[in-house]
Coordinates of C-alpha atoms in Angstrom, one line a residue:
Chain A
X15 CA -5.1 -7.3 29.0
X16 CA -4.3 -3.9 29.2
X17 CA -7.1 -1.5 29.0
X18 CA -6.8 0.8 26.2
X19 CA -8.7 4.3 25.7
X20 CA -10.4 4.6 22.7
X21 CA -11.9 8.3 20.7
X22 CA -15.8 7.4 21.8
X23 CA -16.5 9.5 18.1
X24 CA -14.8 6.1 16.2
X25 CA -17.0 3.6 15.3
X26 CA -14.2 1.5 13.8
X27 CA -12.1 2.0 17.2
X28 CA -15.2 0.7 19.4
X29 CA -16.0 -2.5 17.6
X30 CA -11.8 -3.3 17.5
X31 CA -11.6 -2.9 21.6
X32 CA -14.7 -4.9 21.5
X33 CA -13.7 -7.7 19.6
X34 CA -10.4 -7.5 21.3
X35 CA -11.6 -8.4 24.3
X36 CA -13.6 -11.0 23.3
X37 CA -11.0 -13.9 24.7
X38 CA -10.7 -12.3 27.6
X39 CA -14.8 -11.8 28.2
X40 CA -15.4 -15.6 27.1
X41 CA -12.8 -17.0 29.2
X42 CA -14.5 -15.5 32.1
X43 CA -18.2 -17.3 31.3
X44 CA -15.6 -20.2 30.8
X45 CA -15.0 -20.4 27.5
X46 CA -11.9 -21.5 25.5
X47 CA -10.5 -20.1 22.1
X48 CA -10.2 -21.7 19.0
X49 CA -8.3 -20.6 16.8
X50 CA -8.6 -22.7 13.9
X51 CA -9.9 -19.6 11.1
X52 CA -6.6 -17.4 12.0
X53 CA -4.5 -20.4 11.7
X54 CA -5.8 -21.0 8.2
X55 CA -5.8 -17.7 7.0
X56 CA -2.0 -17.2 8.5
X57 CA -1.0 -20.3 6.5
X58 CA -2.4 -19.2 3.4
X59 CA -0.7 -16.0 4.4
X60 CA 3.0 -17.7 4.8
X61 CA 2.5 -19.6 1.8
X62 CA 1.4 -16.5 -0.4
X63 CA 4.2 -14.5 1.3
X64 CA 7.0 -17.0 0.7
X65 CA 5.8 -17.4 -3.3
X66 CA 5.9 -13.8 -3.5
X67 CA 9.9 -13.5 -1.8
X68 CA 10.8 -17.0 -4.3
X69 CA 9.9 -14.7 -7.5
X70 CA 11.8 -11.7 -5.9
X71 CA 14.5 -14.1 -5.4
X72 CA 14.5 -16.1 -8.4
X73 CA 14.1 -12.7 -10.5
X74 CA 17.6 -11.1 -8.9
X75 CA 19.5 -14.2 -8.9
X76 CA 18.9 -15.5 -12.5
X77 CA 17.2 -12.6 -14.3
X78 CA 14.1 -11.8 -16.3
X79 CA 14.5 -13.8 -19.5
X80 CA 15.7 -16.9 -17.2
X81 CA 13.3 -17.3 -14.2
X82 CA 10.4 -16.3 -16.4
X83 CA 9.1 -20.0 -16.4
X84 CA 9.4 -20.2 -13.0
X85 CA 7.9 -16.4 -12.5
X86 CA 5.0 -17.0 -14.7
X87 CA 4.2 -20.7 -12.3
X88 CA 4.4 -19.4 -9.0
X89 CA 2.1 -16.5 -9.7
X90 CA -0.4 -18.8 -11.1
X91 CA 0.1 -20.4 -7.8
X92 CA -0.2 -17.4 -5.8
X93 CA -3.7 -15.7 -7.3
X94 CA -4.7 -19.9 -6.6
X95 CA -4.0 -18.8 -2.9
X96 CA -5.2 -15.1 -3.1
X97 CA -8.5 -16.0 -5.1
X98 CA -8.8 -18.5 -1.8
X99 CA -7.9 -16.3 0.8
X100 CA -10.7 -14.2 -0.6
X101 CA -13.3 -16.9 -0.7
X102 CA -12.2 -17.8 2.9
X103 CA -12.8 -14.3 4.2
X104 CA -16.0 -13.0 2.4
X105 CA -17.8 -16.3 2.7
X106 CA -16.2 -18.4 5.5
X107 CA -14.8 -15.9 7.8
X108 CA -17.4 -13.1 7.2
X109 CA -17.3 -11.1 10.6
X110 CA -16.6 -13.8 13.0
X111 CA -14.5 -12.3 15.7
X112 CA -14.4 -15.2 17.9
X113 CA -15.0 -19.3 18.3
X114 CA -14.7 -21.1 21.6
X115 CA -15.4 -24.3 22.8
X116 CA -17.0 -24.5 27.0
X117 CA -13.8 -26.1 29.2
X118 CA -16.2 -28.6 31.0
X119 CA -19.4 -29.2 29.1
X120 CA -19.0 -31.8 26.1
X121 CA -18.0 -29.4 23.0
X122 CA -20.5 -26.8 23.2
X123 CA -19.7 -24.4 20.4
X124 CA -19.9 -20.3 20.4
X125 CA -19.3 -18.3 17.3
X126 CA -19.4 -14.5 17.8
X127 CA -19.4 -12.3 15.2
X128 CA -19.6 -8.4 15.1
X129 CA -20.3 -5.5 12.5
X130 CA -20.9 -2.1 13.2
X131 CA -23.3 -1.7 9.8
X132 CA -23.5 2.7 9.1
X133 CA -20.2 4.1 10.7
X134 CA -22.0 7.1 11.7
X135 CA -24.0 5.1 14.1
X136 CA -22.7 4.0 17.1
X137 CA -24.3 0.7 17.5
X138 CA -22.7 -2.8 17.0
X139 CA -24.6 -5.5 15.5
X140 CA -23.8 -8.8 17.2
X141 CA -24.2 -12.2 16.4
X142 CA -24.2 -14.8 19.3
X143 CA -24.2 -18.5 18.0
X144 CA -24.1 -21.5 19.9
X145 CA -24.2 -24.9 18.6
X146 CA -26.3 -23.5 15.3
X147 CA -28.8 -21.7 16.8
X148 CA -28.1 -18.1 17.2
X149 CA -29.5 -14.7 18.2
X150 CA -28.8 -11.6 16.1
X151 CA -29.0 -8.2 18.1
X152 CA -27.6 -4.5 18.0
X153 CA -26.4 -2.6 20.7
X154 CA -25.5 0.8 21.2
X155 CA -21.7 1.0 22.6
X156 CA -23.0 2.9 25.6
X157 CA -23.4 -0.1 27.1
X158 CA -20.0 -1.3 27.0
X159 CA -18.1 1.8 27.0
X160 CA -18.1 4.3 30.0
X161 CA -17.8 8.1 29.0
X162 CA -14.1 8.6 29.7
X163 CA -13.9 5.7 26.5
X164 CA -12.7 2.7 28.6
X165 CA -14.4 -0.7 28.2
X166 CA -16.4 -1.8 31.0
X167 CA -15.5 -5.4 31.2
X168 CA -18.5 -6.3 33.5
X169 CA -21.6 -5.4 31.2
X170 CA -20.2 -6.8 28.7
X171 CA -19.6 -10.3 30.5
X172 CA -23.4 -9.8 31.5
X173 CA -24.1 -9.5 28.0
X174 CA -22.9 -12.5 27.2
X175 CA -24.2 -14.5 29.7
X176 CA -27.5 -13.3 29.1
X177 CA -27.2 -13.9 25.3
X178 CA -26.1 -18.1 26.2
X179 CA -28.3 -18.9 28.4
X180 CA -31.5 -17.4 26.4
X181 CA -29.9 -20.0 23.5
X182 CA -29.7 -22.4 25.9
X183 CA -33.1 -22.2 27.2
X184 CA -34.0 -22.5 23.4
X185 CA -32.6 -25.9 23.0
X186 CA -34.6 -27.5 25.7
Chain B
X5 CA 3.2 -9.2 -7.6
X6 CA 0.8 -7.2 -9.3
X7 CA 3.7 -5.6 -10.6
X8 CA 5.1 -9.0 -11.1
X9 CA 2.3 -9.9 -13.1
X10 CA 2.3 -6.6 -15.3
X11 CA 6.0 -7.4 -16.1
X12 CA 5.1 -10.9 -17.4
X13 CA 2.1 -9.6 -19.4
X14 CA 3.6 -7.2 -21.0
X15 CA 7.1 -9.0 -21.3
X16 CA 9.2 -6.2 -20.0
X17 CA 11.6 -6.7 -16.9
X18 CA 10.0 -3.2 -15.9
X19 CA 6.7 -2.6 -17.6
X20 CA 6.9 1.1 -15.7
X21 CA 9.9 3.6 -16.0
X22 CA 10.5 7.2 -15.1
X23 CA 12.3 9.4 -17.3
X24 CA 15.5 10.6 -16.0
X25 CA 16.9 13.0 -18.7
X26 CA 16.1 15.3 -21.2
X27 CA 17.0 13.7 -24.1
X28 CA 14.0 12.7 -25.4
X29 CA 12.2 16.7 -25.1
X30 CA 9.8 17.7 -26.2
X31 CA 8.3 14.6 -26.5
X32 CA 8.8 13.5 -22.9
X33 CA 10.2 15.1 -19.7
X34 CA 12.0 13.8 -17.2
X35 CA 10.3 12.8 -14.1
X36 CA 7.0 11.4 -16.9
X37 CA 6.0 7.8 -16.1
X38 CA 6.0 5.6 -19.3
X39 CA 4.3 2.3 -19.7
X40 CA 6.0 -0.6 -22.1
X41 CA 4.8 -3.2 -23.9
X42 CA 7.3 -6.1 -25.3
X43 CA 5.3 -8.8 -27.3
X44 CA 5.4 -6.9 -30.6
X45 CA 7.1 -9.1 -32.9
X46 CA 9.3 -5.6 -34.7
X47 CA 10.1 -2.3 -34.0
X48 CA 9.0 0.4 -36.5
X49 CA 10.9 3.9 -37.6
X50 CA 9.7 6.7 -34.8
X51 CA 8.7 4.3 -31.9
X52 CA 10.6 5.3 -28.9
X53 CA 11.6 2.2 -27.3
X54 CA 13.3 1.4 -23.6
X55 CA 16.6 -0.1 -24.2
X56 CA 19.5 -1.4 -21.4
X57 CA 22.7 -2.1 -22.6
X58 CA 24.7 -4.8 -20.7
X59 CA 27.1 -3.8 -17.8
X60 CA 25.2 -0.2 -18.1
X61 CA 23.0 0.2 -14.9
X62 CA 20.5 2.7 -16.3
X63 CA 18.0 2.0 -19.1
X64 CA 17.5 4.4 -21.9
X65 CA 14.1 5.8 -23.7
X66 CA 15.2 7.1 -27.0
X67 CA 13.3 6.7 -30.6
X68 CA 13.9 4.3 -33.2
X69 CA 16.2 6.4 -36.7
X70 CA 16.9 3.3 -38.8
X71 CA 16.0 -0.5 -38.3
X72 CA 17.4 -3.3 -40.4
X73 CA 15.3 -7.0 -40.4
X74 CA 14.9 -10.1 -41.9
X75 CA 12.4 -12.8 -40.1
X76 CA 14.6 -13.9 -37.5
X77 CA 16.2 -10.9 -36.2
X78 CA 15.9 -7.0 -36.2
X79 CA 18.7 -4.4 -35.7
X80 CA 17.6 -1.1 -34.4
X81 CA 19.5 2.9 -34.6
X82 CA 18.2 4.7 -31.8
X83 CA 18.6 8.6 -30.9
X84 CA 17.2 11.0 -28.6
X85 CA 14.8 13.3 -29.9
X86 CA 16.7 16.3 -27.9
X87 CA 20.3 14.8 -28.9
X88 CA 22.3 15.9 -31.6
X89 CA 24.1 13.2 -32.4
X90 CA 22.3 9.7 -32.6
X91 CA 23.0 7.0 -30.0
X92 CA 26.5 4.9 -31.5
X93 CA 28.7 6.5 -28.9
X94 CA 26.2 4.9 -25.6
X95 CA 26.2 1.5 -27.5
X96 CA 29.0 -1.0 -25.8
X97 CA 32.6 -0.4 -27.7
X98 CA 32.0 -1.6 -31.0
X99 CA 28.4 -2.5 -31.0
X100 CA 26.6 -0.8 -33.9
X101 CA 23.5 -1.7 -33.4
X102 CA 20.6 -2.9 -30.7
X103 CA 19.5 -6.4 -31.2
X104 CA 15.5 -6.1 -30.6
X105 CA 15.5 -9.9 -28.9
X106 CA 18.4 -9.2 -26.8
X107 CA 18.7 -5.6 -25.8
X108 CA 15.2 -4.1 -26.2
X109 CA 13.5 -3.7 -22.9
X110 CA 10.0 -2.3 -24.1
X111 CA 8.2 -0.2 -27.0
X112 CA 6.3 2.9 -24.9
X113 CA 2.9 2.7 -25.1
X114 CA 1.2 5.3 -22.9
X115 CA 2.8 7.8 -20.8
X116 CA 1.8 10.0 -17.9
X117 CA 3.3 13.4 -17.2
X118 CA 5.3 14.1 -14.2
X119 CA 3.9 11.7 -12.1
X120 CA 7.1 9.6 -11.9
X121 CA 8.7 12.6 -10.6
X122 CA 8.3 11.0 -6.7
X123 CA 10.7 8.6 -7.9
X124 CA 13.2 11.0 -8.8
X125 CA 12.9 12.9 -5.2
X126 CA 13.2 9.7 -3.7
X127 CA 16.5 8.5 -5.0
X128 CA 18.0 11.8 -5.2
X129 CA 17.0 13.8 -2.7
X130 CA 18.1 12.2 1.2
X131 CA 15.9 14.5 2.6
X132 CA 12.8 13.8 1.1
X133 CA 13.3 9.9 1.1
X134 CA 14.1 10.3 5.1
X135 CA 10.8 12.3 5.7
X136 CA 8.8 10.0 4.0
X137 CA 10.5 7.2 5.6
X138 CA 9.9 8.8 8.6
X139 CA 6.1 9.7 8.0
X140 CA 5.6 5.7 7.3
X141 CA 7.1 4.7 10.5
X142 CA 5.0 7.4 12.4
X143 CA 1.8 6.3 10.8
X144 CA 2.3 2.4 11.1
X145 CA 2.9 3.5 14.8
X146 CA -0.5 5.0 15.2
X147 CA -2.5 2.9 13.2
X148 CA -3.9 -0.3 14.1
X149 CA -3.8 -1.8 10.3

């Protein structure tokens, strides 16, 4: 991935190279994406986005009086699939930025999540769960970021393995 | 689809129209932003009501002079407030009056000055619609979201 430079004075612009990277941090420790939340909220997406081009289409082609049946159905169906797509990100989603599985060991689960809580602070709160137990911690972006605002992939890598094997000493 | 929406709660095809002209001064001027309503049953003497007459692109805002009704149906005079002459000659050749079912796009209910005036500059002015063309492609460029 190509390194991108971020203004070290954005909060928002640190956590998004952050969680960017994520992929690329896990699949070093030897972790694999899965991308089963983005693929649900992209089909919601296409769904919602084709019922909204059908009324656009239905409207042109037959008119007002016409296609208002049809009009008056789809957007039922469509705040159906907003009003979920809303669920799904505030209570499913939340701020989970990433879900692997480990390539060799059998299914071992990590969810990461981030949030940076008071923009005016630099400091990223982030949650580290594997297999249901998880560790909460915040960390200032110094660690991560070097002063000219590039990532520093290797700290962050550390992080991470710290954060695992402290939950996998838990389990035992 | 909010807007969508607002077109099938209200009824109207477009629950949100611009003025264009001055036809209807004092009362409104072009570039004000009206918002319509179509679920009252009749039209009343001094509403100003949107109308579009077929094969005529633009709709019209103009206030009710004379309506005739029985239960089923209601016939409608309009003319604009600014007009001297009320609105026979913009009605299709030999139509003498608008038929409140068929031809009546919305009664206004609420109006906001000047606002609509964006609209305007938009379809008539190139330059302004390229700039602000321009000025979405430059910000979608440097914005992550």
């Amino acid at each position: 991935m190509v390194a991108t430079k971020v203004n070290l004075s954005s909060t928002n612009e640190l956590r998004n190279v952050v969680d960017d990277r994520l992929p690329e941090v896990m699949g070093h420790i030897g972790y694999e994406q899965d991308f089963s939340i983005v693929d649900r909220k992209l089909a919601v997406g296409y769904v919602t986005g084709i019922m909204a081009a059908a009324v656009f289409l239905l409207d042109k082609k037959l008119g007002f009086k016409a296609s208002y049946n049809y009009v008056v159905l789809l957007l039922a169906l469509y705040s159906v699939g907003m009003a979920y797509f809303y669920y799904f990100t505030s209570t499913v989603e939340k701020s989970i930025k990433y879900v692997g599985y480990d390539k060799k060991e059998a299914k071992d689960k990590v969810t990461i999540s981030t949030e940076v809580k008071d923009k005016y602070e630099p400091v990223l709160t982030i949650e580290v769960n594997l297999n249901d137990k998880s560790v909460k911690q915040d960390v200032h972006f110094n660690k991560f970021f070097n002063e000219t605002g590039y990532l520093e992939v290797v700290p962050v890598i550390d992080y991470f393995k710290l954060q695992l094997s402290t939950l996998d000493s838990k389990a035992d | 689809m909010t807007w969508k929406g607002l077109s099938i709660v209200t009824n109207a095809e477009s629950p949100i129209v611009v003025v264009l002209t001055g036809s209807m001064e004092p009362a409104f001027q072009r570039g004000d932003l009206l918002f319509l309503w179509n679920r009252n049953a009749r039209n009343a003497v001094g509403d100003v009501v949107v109308y579009n007459i077929e094969g005529k692109p633009i709709p019209i805002v103009h206030r009710v002079l004379r309506e005739h009704h029985n239960d089923k149906k209601q016939f409608l005079l309009t003319k604009g407030d600014n007009n001297p002459v009320d609105d026979l000659g913009l009605y299709k050749r030999k139509q003498q009056y608008l038929d409140k079912d068929k031809d009546i796009m919305g009664t206004v209910y609420g109006y906001m000055p000047r606002v609509g005036y964006v609209t305007i500059l938009i379809t008539e002015n190139q330059y302004f619609k390229f700039g602000l063309l321009g000025l979405l492609a430059l910000s979608s460029l440097f914005q992550r979201e």
